Short mmCIF file of C-alpha atoms in Angstrom, two decimals:
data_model
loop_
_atom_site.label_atom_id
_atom_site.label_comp_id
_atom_site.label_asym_id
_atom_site.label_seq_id
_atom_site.Cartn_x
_atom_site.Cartn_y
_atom_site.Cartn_z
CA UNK A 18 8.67 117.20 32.82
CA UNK A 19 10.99 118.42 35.53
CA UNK A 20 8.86 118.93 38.47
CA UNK A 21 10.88 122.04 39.21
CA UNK A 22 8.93 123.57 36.79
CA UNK A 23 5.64 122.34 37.48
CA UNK A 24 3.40 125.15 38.09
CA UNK A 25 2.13 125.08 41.70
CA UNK A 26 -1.76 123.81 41.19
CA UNK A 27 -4.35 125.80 42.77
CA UNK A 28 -6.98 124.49 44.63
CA UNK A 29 -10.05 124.30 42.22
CA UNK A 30 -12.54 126.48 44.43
CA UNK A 31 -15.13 124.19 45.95
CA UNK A 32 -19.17 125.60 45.76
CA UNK A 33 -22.61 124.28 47.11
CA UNK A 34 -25.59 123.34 44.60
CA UNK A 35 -28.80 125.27 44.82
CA UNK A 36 -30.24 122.46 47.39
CA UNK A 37 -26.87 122.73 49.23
CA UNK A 38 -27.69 126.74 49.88
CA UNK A 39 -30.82 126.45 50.23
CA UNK A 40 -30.50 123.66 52.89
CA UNK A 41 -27.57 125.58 54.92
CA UNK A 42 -30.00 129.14 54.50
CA UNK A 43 -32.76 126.69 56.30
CA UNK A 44 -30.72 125.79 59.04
CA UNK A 45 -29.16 129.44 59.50
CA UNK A 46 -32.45 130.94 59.90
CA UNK A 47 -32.71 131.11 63.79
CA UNK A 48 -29.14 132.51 63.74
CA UNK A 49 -29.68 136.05 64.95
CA UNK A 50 -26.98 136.73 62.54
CA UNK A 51 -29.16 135.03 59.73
CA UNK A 52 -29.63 138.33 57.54
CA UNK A 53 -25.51 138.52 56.93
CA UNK A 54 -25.51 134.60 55.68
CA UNK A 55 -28.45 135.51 53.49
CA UNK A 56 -26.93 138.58 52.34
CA UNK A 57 -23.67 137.17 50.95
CA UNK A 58 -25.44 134.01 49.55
CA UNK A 59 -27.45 136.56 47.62
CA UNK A 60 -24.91 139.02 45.85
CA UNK A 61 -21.38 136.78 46.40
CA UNK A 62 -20.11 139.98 48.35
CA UNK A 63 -16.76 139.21 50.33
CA UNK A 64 -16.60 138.88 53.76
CA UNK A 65 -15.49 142.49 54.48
CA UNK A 66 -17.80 144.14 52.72
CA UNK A 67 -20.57 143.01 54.01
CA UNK A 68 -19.44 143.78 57.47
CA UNK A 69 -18.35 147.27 56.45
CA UNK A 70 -22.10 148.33 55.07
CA UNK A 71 -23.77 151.25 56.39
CA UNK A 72 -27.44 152.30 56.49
CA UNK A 73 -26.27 154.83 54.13
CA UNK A 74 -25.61 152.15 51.44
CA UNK A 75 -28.79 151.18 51.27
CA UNK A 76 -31.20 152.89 48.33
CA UNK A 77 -34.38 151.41 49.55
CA UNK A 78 -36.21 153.00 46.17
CA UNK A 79 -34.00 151.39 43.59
CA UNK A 80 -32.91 148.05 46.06
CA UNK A 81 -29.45 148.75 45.26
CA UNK A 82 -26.60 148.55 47.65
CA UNK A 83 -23.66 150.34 46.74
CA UNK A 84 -19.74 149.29 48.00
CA UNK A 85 -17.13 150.98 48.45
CA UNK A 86 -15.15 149.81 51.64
CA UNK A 87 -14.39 146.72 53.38
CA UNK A 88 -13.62 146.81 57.04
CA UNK A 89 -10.93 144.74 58.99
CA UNK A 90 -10.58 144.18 62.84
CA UNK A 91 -7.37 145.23 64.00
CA UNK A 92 -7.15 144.80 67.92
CA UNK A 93 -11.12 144.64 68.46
CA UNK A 94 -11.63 147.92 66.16
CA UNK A 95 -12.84 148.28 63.11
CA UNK A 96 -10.62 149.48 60.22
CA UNK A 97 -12.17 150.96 56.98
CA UNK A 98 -10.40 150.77 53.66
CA UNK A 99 -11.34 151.59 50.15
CA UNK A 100 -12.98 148.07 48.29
CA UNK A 101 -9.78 146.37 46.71
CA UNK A 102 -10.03 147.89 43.10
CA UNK A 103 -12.16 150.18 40.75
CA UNK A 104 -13.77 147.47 39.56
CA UNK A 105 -14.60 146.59 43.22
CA UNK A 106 -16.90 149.80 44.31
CA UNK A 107 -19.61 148.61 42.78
CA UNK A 108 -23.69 148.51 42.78
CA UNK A 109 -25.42 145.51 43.26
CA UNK A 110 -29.12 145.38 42.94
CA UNK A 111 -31.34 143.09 45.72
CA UNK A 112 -34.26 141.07 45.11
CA UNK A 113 -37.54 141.24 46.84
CA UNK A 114 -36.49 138.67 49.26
CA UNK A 115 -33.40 140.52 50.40
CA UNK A 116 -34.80 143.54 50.94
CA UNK A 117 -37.61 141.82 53.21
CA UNK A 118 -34.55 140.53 55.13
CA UNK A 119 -32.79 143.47 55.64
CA UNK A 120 -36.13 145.15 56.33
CA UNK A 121 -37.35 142.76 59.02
CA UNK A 122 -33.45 143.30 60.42
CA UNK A 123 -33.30 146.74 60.64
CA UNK A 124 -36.75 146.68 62.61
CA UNK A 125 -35.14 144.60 65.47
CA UNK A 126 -32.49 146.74 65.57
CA UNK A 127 -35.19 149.65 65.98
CA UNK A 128 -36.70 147.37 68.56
CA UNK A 129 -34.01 146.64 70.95
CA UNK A 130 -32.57 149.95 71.04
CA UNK A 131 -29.63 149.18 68.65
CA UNK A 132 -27.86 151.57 66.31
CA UNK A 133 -29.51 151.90 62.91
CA UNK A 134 -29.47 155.08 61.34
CA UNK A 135 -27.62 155.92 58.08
CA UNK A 136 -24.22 156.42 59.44
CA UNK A 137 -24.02 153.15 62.19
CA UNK A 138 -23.02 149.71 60.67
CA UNK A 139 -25.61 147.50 59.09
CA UNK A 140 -24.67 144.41 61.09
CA UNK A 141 -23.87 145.16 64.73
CA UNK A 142 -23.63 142.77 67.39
CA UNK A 143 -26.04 142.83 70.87
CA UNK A 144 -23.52 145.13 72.14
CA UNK A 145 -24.37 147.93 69.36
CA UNK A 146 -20.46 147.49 67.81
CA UNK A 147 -19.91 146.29 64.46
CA UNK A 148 -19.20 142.69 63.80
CA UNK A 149 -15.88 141.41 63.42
CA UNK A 150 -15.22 139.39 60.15
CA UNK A 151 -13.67 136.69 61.75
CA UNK A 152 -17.04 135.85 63.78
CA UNK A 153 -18.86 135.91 60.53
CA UNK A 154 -16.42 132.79 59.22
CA UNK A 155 -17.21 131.01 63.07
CA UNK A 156 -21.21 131.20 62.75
CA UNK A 157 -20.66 130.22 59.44
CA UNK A 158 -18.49 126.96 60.62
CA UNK A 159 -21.03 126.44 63.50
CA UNK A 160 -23.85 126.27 61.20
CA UNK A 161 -21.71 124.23 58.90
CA UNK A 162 -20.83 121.27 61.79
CA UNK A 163 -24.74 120.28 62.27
CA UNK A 164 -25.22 119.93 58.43
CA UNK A 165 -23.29 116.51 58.06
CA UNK A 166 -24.23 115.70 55.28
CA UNK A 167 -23.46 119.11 53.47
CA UNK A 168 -20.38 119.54 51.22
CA UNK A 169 -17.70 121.38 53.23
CA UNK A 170 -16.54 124.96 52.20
CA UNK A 171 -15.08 127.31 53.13
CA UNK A 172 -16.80 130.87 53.84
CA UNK A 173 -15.41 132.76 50.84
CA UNK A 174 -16.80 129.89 49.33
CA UNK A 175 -20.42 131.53 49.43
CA UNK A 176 -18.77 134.01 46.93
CA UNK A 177 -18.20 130.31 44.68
CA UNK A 178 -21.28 129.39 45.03
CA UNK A 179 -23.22 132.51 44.08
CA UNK A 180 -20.80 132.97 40.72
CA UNK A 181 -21.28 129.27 40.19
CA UNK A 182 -24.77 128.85 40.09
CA UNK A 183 -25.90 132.35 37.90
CA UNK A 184 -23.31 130.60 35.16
CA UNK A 185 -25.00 127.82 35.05
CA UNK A 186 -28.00 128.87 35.08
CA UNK A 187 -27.02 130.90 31.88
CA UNK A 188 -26.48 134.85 33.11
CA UNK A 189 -23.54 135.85 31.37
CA UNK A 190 -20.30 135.74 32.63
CA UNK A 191 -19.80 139.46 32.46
CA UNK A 192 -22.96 140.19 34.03
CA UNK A 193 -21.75 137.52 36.80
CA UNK A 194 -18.10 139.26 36.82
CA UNK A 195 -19.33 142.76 37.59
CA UNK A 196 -22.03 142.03 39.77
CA UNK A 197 -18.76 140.02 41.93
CA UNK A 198 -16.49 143.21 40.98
CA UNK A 199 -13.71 141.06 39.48
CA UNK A 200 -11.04 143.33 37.92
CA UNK A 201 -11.87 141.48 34.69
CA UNK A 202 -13.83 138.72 33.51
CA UNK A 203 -10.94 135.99 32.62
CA UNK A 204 -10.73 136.14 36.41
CA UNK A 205 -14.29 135.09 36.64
CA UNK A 206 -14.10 132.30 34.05
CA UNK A 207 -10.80 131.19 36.02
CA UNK A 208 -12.93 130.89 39.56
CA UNK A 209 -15.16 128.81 37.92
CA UNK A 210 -13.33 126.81 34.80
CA UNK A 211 -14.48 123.73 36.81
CA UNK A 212 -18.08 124.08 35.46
CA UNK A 213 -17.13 124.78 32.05
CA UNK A 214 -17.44 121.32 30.40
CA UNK A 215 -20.40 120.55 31.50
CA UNK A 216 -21.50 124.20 30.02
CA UNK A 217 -19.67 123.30 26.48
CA UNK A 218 -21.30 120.18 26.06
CA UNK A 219 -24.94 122.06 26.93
CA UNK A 220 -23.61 124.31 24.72
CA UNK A 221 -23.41 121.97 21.55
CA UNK A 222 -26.69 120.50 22.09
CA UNK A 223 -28.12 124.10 22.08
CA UNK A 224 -27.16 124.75 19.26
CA UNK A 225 -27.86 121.54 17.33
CA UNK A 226 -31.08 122.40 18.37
CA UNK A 227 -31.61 125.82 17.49
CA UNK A 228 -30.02 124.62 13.98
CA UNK A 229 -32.32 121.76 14.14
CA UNK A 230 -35.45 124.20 14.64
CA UNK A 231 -34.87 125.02 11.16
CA UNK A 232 -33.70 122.53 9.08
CA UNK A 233 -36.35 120.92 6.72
#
């Protein structure tokens, strides 16, 4: 073919196993920071949303956060903007775990006089001011350079890995897609194509075995 006309390849995503995240979560703990890592490991939010969350998000009753902006830092202050699409101002419901995070996080906030009622910014800094996005990529890096032995990835990647490992683990992709707020779900099964041969071939055997169940 003429390589003119070679469509540009994109870089498959990469993405961490379960022992991967579970090993870099270990090592993040200390990380005063640690609740925004756990966080976005936890519901695959992007980078800006979680640093645009407000008290005000939070509905401790039904541990559901709700999104609907994403900040940027534009010459040390933080920007607001709507989430990127419809699809993208979402609700995403927290486990047990992650609410004990956040919990624990807000309480040190309480406890060294930090900004934490509904309106101030979930993750602030020891200053009081909202974090800047790009420091949540740098502590992720840090973390990342005294884990040798850990795949590297980029932050986004967290996003990946989250998607990656509820497919394979068998939630549906939809479930996966909306939960991500992917304008659709062919965007979803694009992001992670790389897992699905592994996932046919599982398939097949399934069902050769639910046949199986009830052949005489």
């Amino acid at each position: 073919t003429n390589a003119r006309h070679k469509r540009p390849t994109r870089k498959v995503p990469r993405s961490w196993t379960a022992e991967e995240l579970a090993t870099f979560l270990a090592a993040a703990r200390p990380q005063r920071l640690y609740p925004v890592l756990h966080l976005t490991s936890c519901t695959g939010m992007r980078r800006g949303e979680v640093a645009g969350l407000k008290w005000s998000d939070l509905d401790r009753a039904n541990q559901r956060l709700s999104i609907s902006r994403t900040i940027q830092s534009l010459a040390g202050q933080p920007v607001e903007f709507p989430v990127k699409t419809r699809t993208s101002r979402r609700c995403i419901d927290l486990d047990n775990q992650t609410m004990d995070v956040l919990g624990r996080w807000r309480r040190r906030l309480t406890r060294d006089g930090l900004p934490h009622d509904a309106d101030d910014w979930m993750f602030v800094n020891p200053a009081g001011r909202f974090v800047n996005p790009e420091s949540i990529s740098q502590l992720f890096h840090r973390i990342l350079r005294g884990l040798p032995d850990l795949t590297r990835i980029r932050f986004h990647d967290l996003r990946h890995t989250h998607a990656s490992l509820l497919i394979m683990d068998g939630v549906p992709v939809k479930v996966v897609s909306e939960c991500l707020g992917h304008a659709n779900v062919a965007f979803t099964v694009h992001t992670c194509q790389h897992l699905l041969p592994g996932m046919s071939a599982a398939a097949a055997r399934q069902f050769a075995a639910l046949l199986g169940a009830h052949t005489r």
